[in-house]
Amino acid sequence: MSNNNNNDNNQSKIYPTSIVVDKPTTPTMPLVPKTNLTMQQSQASQAQARALPGLTKTRSGCCCRAICCVLCLLLVLVVVVGVLTLVFYLVFHPKVPDYSIDRLRITDFRLNVDLSLYAKFNVRVTAKNPNKKIGIYYEKGGKMSVWYEKTQLCRGAFPGFYQGPLNTTRVEVSLSGQNQYGTTLMAALQQQQQTGNVPLDLKVDQPVAIRVRNMKLGKVRFLVHCKLTVDSLSSNNLISIKASSCKISVKL
């Protein structure tokens, strides 16, 4: 009996067995076929390539329009200034002043101990304003100088004043200067003086402003160059001016 019971008990026992469950395998094929993916990438690259030239053209177009606008504004400004200048010329008939050197006096002309040449001149200038409707303001800062060939002998300040229409004004200008090459310069001047004709250059750089009726217009510069021929350079004597001619130019 016991053997039967044991057999029954052995048969009723259930021993676990290992069960292998297959895991679902991940599909190796892409969701999008490789051929379609390559085509999409190619199309995207082509779209970007087409978009970049368009963007470049847009920027170039903007730059060209901006440059054209600036050039047009400049052209309009030039035309307006030209028209105003023409109207001013037709209405007021502006003329440059006339200048002449009336008198030249040398108050000091000597060699110093250090062999430098010291010169002191006094010049009287006559300025004529031939304009009927234009006045001239001679501003501060004007300069006048006397030259022998390319060497400056002396210089001084040109006085400021107002000159009305059809006005003639005479001004006295004092000039002084010192040149370190006194011995050489004095020898050349003495040799030139023996001929009785000493050439000198007088130069004026003068800022002026134009007055039209009650309006004071912008400043310009008068550049005056006078060529003189004198008989000598003796100090404390009135120098005889044998020839004189002045030219004037206007600098904006």
C-alpha positions as YAML, in Angstrom:
chain: A
units: angstrom
residues:
- id: 1
  name: MET
  ca: [0.00, 0.00, 0.00]
- id: 2
  name: SER
  ca: [2.71, 2.28, 0.86]
- id: 3
  name: ASN
  ca: [4.37, 1.68, -2.42]
- id: 4
  name: ASN
  ca: [1.24, 2.57, -4.31]
- id: 5
  name: ASN
  ca: [0.83, 5.73, -2.32]
- id: 6
  name: ASN
  ca: [4.38, 6.70, -3.02]
- id: 7
  name: ASN
  ca: [3.89, 6.11, -6.72]
- id: 8
  name: ASP
  ca: [0.76, 8.15, -6.72]
- id: 9
  name: ASN
  ca: [2.52, 10.97, -4.89]
- id: 10
  name: ASN
  ca: [5.40, 10.89, -7.34]
- id: 11
  name: GLN
  ca: [3.03, 11.03, -10.28]
- id: 12
  name: SER
  ca: [1.06, 13.91, -8.79]
- id: 13
  name: LYS
  ca: [4.15, 16.15, -8.44]
- id: 14
  name: ILE
  ca: [4.72, 18.65, -11.29]
- id: 15
  name: TYR
  ca: [8.25, 19.74, -11.99]
- id: 16
  name: PRO
  ca: [8.82, 23.16, -13.69]
- id: 17
  name: THR
  ca: [10.22, 23.13, -17.15]
- id: 18
  name: SER
  ca: [12.03, 25.99, -18.92]
- id: 19
  name: ILE
  ca: [9.93, 27.59, -21.60]
- id: 20
  name: VAL
  ca: [11.60, 29.80, -24.17]
- id: 21
  name: VAL
  ca: [9.36, 32.56, -25.48]
- id: 22
  name: ASP
  ca: [10.49, 34.18, -28.74]
- id: 23
  name: LYS
  ca: [10.77, 38.00, -28.40]
- id: 24
  name: PRO
  ca: [9.34, 39.99, -31.23]
- id: 25
  name: THR
  ca: [12.17, 40.97, -33.48]
- id: 26
  name: THR
  ca: [12.62, 44.63, -34.52]
- id: 27
  name: PRO
  ca: [12.09, 45.03, -38.23]
- id: 28
  name: THR
  ca: [15.38, 45.73, -39.95]
- id: 29
  name: MET
  ca: [13.73, 47.45, -42.90]
- id: 30
  name: PRO
  ca: [13.41, 51.32, -42.55]
- id: 31
  name: LEU
  ca: [9.98, 52.82, -42.24]
- id: 32
  name: VAL
  ca: [10.75, 54.92, -45.29]
- id: 33
  name: PRO
  ca: [12.38, 53.09, -48.12]
- id: 34
  name: LYS
  ca: [16.01, 54.05, -48.61]
- id: 35
  name: THR
  ca: [15.36, 55.11, -52.15]
- id: 36
  name: ASN
  ca: [12.63, 57.53, -51.08]
- id: 37
  name: LEU
  ca: [14.80, 58.91, -48.25]
- id: 38
  name: THR
  ca: [17.66, 59.64, -50.64]
- id: 39
  name: MET
  ca: [15.27, 61.36, -53.03]
- id: 40
  name: GLN
  ca: [13.89, 63.53, -50.21]
- id: 41
  name: GLN
  ca: [17.39, 64.55, -49.10]
- id: 42
  name: SER
  ca: [18.31, 65.39, -52.69]
- id: 43
  name: GLN
  ca: [15.16, 67.47, -53.13]
- id: 44
  name: ALA
  ca: [15.84, 69.35, -49.86]
- id: 45
  name: SER
  ca: [19.41, 70.13, -50.96]
- id: 46
  name: GLN
  ca: [18.15, 71.39, -54.33]
- id: 47
  name: ALA
  ca: [15.54, 73.56, -52.58]
- id: 48
  name: GLN
  ca: [18.25, 75.12, -50.36]
- id: 49
  name: ALA
  ca: [20.48, 75.70, -53.38]
- id: 50
  name: ARG
  ca: [17.62, 77.44, -55.16]
- id: 51
  name: ALA
  ca: [16.79, 79.54, -52.08]
- id: 52
  name: LEU
  ca: [20.34, 80.93, -51.51]
- id: 53
  name: PRO
  ca: [20.74, 82.64, -54.92]
- id: 54
  name: GLY
  ca: [17.31, 84.16, -54.44]
- id: 55
  name: LEU
  ca: [18.33, 85.58, -51.07]
- id: 56
  name: THR
  ca: [21.58, 86.92, -52.54]
- id: 57
  name: LYS
  ca: [19.71, 88.54, -55.39]
- id: 58
  name: THR
  ca: [17.29, 90.16, -52.93]
- id: 59
  name: ARG
  ca: [20.14, 91.66, -50.89]
- id: 60
  name: SER
  ca: [21.93, 92.83, -54.03]
- id: 61
  name: GLY
  ca: [18.73, 94.43, -55.24]
- id: 62
  name: CYS
  ca: [18.31, 96.32, -51.94]
- id: 63
  name: CYS
  ca: [21.91, 97.59, -52.09]
- id: 64
  name: CYS
  ca: [21.48, 98.72, -55.70]
- id: 65
  name: ARG
  ca: [18.28, 100.60, -54.85]
- id: 66
  name: ALA
  ca: [19.96, 102.32, -51.88]
- id: 67
  name: ILE
  ca: [22.92, 103.39, -54.04]
- id: 68
  name: CYS
  ca: [20.59, 104.66, -56.74]
- id: 69
  name: CYS
  ca: [18.64, 106.72, -54.16]
- id: 70
  name: VAL
  ca: [21.83, 108.30, -52.81]
- id: 71
  name: LEU
  ca: [23.06, 109.12, -56.32]
- id: 72
  name: CYS
  ca: [19.70, 110.63, -57.22]
- id: 73
  name: LEU
  ca: [19.75, 112.82, -54.08]
- id: 74
  name: LEU
  ca: [23.27, 113.98, -54.89]
- id: 75
  name: LEU
  ca: [22.25, 114.76, -58.45]
- id: 76
  name: VAL
  ca: [19.25, 116.75, -57.25]
- id: 77
  name: LEU
  ca: [21.47, 118.65, -54.79]
- id: 78
  name: VAL
  ca: [23.99, 119.50, -57.52]
- id: 79
  name: VAL
  ca: [21.21, 120.70, -59.81]
- id: 80
  name: VAL
  ca: [19.68, 122.87, -57.06]
- id: 81
  name: VAL
  ca: [23.05, 124.42, -56.19]
- id: 82
  name: GLY
  ca: [23.74, 125.03, -59.86]
- id: 83
  name: VAL
  ca: [20.38, 126.73, -60.38]
- id: 84
  name: LEU
  ca: [20.84, 128.93, -57.29]
- id: 85
  name: THR
  ca: [24.34, 129.90, -58.43]
- id: 86
  name: LEU
  ca: [23.06, 130.79, -61.89]
- id: 87
  name: VAL
  ca: [20.24, 132.89, -60.44]
- id: 88
  name: PHE
  ca: [22.69, 134.65, -58.10]
- id: 89
  name: TYR
  ca: [25.02, 135.42, -61.00]
- id: 90
  name: LEU
  ca: [22.24, 136.69, -63.26]
- id: 91
  name: VAL
  ca: [20.69, 138.89, -60.57]
- id: 92
  name: PHE
  ca: [23.77, 140.34, -58.83]
- id: 93
  name: HIS
  ca: [26.55, 140.05, -61.47]
- id: 94
  name: PRO
  ca: [29.34, 139.36, -58.91]
- id: 95
  name: LYS
  ca: [32.85, 140.63, -59.67]
- id: 96
  name: VAL
  ca: [36.14, 140.06, -57.88]
- id: 97
  name: PRO
  ca: [37.73, 143.13, -56.22]
- id: 98
  name: ASP
  ca: [40.66, 145.03, -57.69]
- id: 99
  name: TYR
  ca: [43.90, 145.33, -55.71]
- id: 100
  name: SER
  ca: [46.96, 147.51, -56.12]
- id: 101
  name: ILE
  ca: [50.09, 148.27, -54.09]
- id: 102
  name: ASP
  ca: [50.35, 152.03, -53.63]
- id: 103
  name: ARG
  ca: [53.36, 152.31, -51.37]
- id: 104
  name: LEU
  ca: [56.20, 150.18, -50.04]
- id: 105
  name: ARG
  ca: [58.45, 151.38, -47.27]
- id: 106
  name: ILE
  ca: [61.30, 149.46, -45.61]
- id: 107
  name: THR
  ca: [61.76, 150.51, -42.02]
- id: 108
  name: ASP
  ca: [64.43, 147.94, -41.14]
- id: 109
  name: PHE
  ca: [66.65, 145.73, -43.28]
- id: 110
  name: ARG
  ca: [69.86, 144.43, -41.70]
- id: 111
  name: LEU
  ca: [72.07, 141.50, -40.78]
- id: 112
  name: ASN
  ca: [71.96, 140.41, -37.18]
- id: 113
  name: VAL
  ca: [74.92, 139.23, -35.09]
- id: 114
  name: ASP
  ca: [73.97, 135.62, -35.82]
- id: 115
  name: LEU
  ca: [74.09, 136.47, -39.57]
- id: 116
  name: SER
  ca: [70.34, 136.19, -39.97]
- id: 117
  name: LEU
  ca: [68.55, 138.79, -42.07]
- id: 118
  name: TYR
  ca: [65.89, 140.89, -40.36]
- id: 119
  name: ALA
  ca: [63.37, 142.79, -42.51]
- id: 120
  name: LYS
  ca: [60.49, 145.06, -41.63]
- id: 121
  name: PHE
  ca: [58.20, 146.42, -44.35]
- id: 122
  name: ASN
  ca: [55.21, 148.73, -44.42]
- id: 123
  name: VAL
  ca: [52.82, 148.26, -47.34]
- id: 124
  name: ARG
  ca: [49.75, 150.25, -48.34]
- id: 125
  name: VAL
  ca: [47.15, 148.29, -50.30]
- id: 126
  name: THR
  ca: [44.16, 149.73, -52.16]
- id: 127
  name: ALA
  ca: [41.12, 147.47, -52.53]
- id: 128
  name: LYS
  ca: [38.22, 148.39, -54.82]
- id: 129
  name: ASN
  ca: [34.84, 146.70, -54.68]
- id: 130
  name: PRO
  ca: [33.26, 147.00, -58.15]
- id: 131
  name: ASN
  ca: [29.96, 145.33, -57.17]
- id: 132
  name: LYS
  ca: [26.80, 147.43, -56.97]
- id: 133
  name: LYS
  ca: [24.79, 145.08, -54.74]
- id: 134
  name: ILE
  ca: [27.42, 143.06, -52.90]
- id: 135
  name: GLY
  ca: [29.38, 143.96, -49.78]
- id: 136
  name: ILE
  ca: [32.54, 142.17, -48.59]
- id: 137
  name: TYR
  ca: [33.48, 141.31, -45.02]
- id: 138
  name: TYR
  ca: [37.25, 140.92, -44.62]
- id: 139
  name: GLU
  ca: [37.36, 138.50, -41.71]
- id: 140
  name: LYS
  ca: [40.11, 138.07, -39.12]
- id: 141
  name: GLY
  ca: [42.88, 135.62, -39.93]
- id: 142
  name: GLY
  ca: [44.10, 137.18, -43.18]
- id: 143
  name: LYS
  ca: [47.84, 136.97, -43.91]
- id: 144
  name: MET
  ca: [50.17, 138.94, -46.15]
- id: 145
  name: SER
  ca: [53.80, 138.10, -46.99]
- id: 146
  name: VAL
  ca: [56.66, 139.49, -49.09]
- id: 147
  name: TRP
  ca: [58.90, 137.13, -51.06]
- id: 148
  name: TYR
  ca: [62.10, 137.42, -53.02]
- id: 149
  name: GLU
  ca: [62.07, 134.60, -55.54]
- id: 150
  name: LYS
  ca: [61.21, 131.57, -53.34]
- id: 151
  name: THR
  ca: [62.42, 133.05, -50.06]
- id: 152
  name: GLN
  ca: [60.03, 134.72, -47.63]
- id: 153
  name: LEU
  ca: [61.36, 138.01, -46.30]
- id: 154
  name: CYS
  ca: [58.56, 139.02, -43.92]
- id: 155
  name: ARG
  ca: [54.90, 138.51, -43.13]
- id: 156
  name: GLY
  ca: [52.05, 140.15, -41.25]
- id: 157
  name: ALA
  ca: [48.32, 140.14, -40.53]
- id: 158
  name: PHE
  ca: [45.93, 141.62, -43.06]
- id: 159
  name: PRO
  ca: [43.40, 143.79, -41.17]
- id: 160
  name: GLY
  ca: [39.71, 142.93, -41.09]
- id: 161
  name: PHE
  ca: [37.05, 145.43, -42.20]
- id: 162
  name: TYR
  ca: [33.77, 145.69, -44.08]
- id: 163
  name: GLN
  ca: [33.76, 147.07, -47.62]
- id: 164
  name: GLY
  ca: [30.43, 148.21, -48.99]
- id: 165
  name: PRO
  ca: [29.33, 148.17, -52.63]
- id: 166
  name: LEU
  ca: [31.34, 150.42, -54.98]
- id: 167
  name: ASN
  ca: [33.69, 151.25, -52.11]
- id: 168
  name: THR
  ca: [37.45, 151.92, -52.25]
- id: 169
  name: THR
  ca: [39.45, 151.16, -49.10]
- id: 170
  name: ARG
  ca: [43.14, 151.70, -48.35]
- id: 171
  name: VAL
  ca: [44.80, 149.67, -45.61]
- id: 172
  name: GLU
  ca: [48.26, 149.80, -44.06]
- id: 173
  name: VAL
  ca: [49.93, 146.46, -43.38]
- id: 174
  name: SER
  ca: [53.05, 146.03, -41.23]
- id: 175
  name: LEU
  ca: [55.22, 143.01, -41.94]
- id: 176
  name: SER
  ca: [58.34, 141.66, -40.29]
- id: 177
  name: GLY
  ca: [60.47, 138.54, -40.51]
- id: 178
  name: GLN
  ca: [63.84, 136.93, -40.00]
- id: 179
  name: ASN
  ca: [65.71, 134.58, -42.33]
- id: 180
  name: GLN
  ca: [68.57, 132.40, -41.12]
- id: 181
  name: TYR
  ca: [70.38, 132.45, -44.47]
- id: 182
  name: GLY
  ca: [71.04, 136.16, -44.10]
- id: 183
  name: THR
  ca: [74.51, 136.38, -45.66]
- id: 184
  name: THR
  ca: [73.59, 134.54, -48.85]
- id: 185
  name: LEU
  ca: [70.29, 136.37, -49.19]
- id: 186
  name: MET
  ca: [71.79, 139.80, -48.60]
- id: 187
  name: ALA
  ca: [74.50, 139.17, -51.19]
- id: 188
  name: ALA
  ca: [71.91, 138.14, -53.79]
- id: 189
  name: LEU
  ca: [69.73, 141.19, -53.06]
- id: 190
  name: GLN
  ca: [72.66, 143.62, -53.25]
- id: 191
  name: GLN
  ca: [73.71, 142.17, -56.58]
- id: 192
  name: GLN
  ca: [70.13, 142.44, -57.87]
- id: 193
  name: GLN
  ca: [69.87, 145.98, -56.52]
- id: 194
  name: GLN
  ca: [72.75, 147.11, -58.72]
- id: 195
  name: THR
  ca: [70.52, 146.61, -61.76]
- id: 196
  name: GLY
  ca: [67.93, 148.99, -60.33]
- id: 197
  name: ASN
  ca: [65.20, 146.32, -60.67]
- id: 198
  name: VAL
  ca: [64.44, 144.14, -57.68]
- id: 199
  name: PRO
  ca: [61.56, 141.68, -58.20]
- id: 200
  name: LEU
  ca: [59.28, 141.04, -55.21]
- id: 201
  name: ASP
  ca: [56.13, 138.98, -54.72]
- id: 202
  name: LEU
  ca: [53.35, 140.04, -52.35]
- id: 203
  name: LYS
  ca: [50.87, 137.32, -51.40]
- id: 204
  name: VAL
  ca: [47.58, 137.69, -49.52]
- id: 205
  name: ASP
  ca: [45.47, 134.84, -48.14]
- id: 206
  name: GLN
  ca: [42.27, 136.44, -46.87]
- id: 207
  name: PRO
  ca: [39.01, 134.83, -45.63]
- id: 208
  name: VAL
  ca: [35.97, 136.88, -46.65]
- id: 209
  name: ALA
  ca: [32.21, 136.67, -46.39]
- id: 210
  name: ILE
  ca: [29.76, 138.05, -48.94]
- id: 211
  name: ARG
  ca: [26.89, 140.32, -47.94]
- id: 212
  name: VAL
  ca: [23.84, 140.53, -50.21]
- id: 213
  name: ARG
  ca: [21.37, 143.12, -48.98]
- id: 214
  name: ASN
  ca: [20.94, 142.16, -45.31]
- id: 215
  name: MET
  ca: [22.15, 138.57, -45.65]
- id: 216
  name: LYS
  ca: [25.66, 137.40, -44.83]
- id: 217
  name: LEU
  ca: [26.50, 134.40, -46.98]
- id: 218
  name: GLY
  ca: [29.11, 131.69, -46.54]
- id: 219
  name: LYS
  ca: [32.85, 132.29, -46.37]
- id: 220
  name: VAL
  ca: [35.35, 131.99, -49.22]
- id: 221
  name: ARG
  ca: [39.05, 132.83, -49.50]
- id: 222
  name: PHE
  ca: [40.64, 135.52, -51.65]
- id: 223
  name: LEU
  ca: [44.13, 134.55, -52.81]
- id: 224
  name: VAL
  ca: [45.92, 137.65, -54.10]
- id: 225
  name: HIS
  ca: [49.31, 137.56, -55.83]
- id: 226
  name: CYS
  ca: [51.00, 140.84, -56.69]
- id: 227
  name: LYS
  ca: [54.25, 141.06, -58.65]
- id: 228
  name: LEU
  ca: [56.34, 144.16, -57.95]
- id: 229
  name: THR
  ca: [59.51, 145.62, -59.35]
- id: 230
  name: VAL
  ca: [61.23, 148.16, -57.09]
- id: 231
  name: ASP
  ca: [64.40, 150.20, -57.51]
- id: 232
  name: SER
  ca: [66.06, 149.29, -54.21]
- id: 233
  name: LEU
  ca: [65.67, 147.84, -50.73]
- id: 234
  name: SER
  ca: [67.21, 150.68, -48.75]
- id: 235
  name: SER
  ca: [65.81, 151.06, -45.27]
- id: 236
  name: ASN
  ca: [64.16, 154.28, -44.07]
- id: 237
  name: ASN
  ca: [63.55, 155.37, -47.64]
- id: 238
  name: LEU
  ca: [60.44, 155.42, -49.76]
- id: 239
  name: ILE
  ca: [60.85, 152.70, -52.35]
- id: 240
  name: SER
  ca: [59.98, 153.49, -55.94]
- id: 241
  name: ILE
  ca: [57.56, 150.92, -57.41]
- id: 242
  name: LYS
  ca: [58.41, 150.63, -61.09]
- id: 243
  name: ALA
  ca: [55.85, 147.99, -62.01]
- id: 244
  name: SER
  ca: [52.93, 146.33, -60.22]
- id: 245
  name: SER
  ca: [50.29, 143.81, -61.22]
- id: 246
  name: CYS
  ca: [47.88, 141.84, -59.01]
- id: 247
  name: LYS
  ca: [45.83, 138.75, -59.71]
- id: 248
  name: ILE
  ca: [43.10, 137.33, -57.50]
- id: 249
  name: SER
  ca: [41.53, 133.90, -57.32]
- id: 250
  name: VAL
  ca: [38.65, 132.67, -55.20]
- id: 251
  name: LYS
  ca: [38.92, 129.45, -53.17]
- id: 252
  name: LEU
  ca: [35.83, 127.85, -51.70]
...
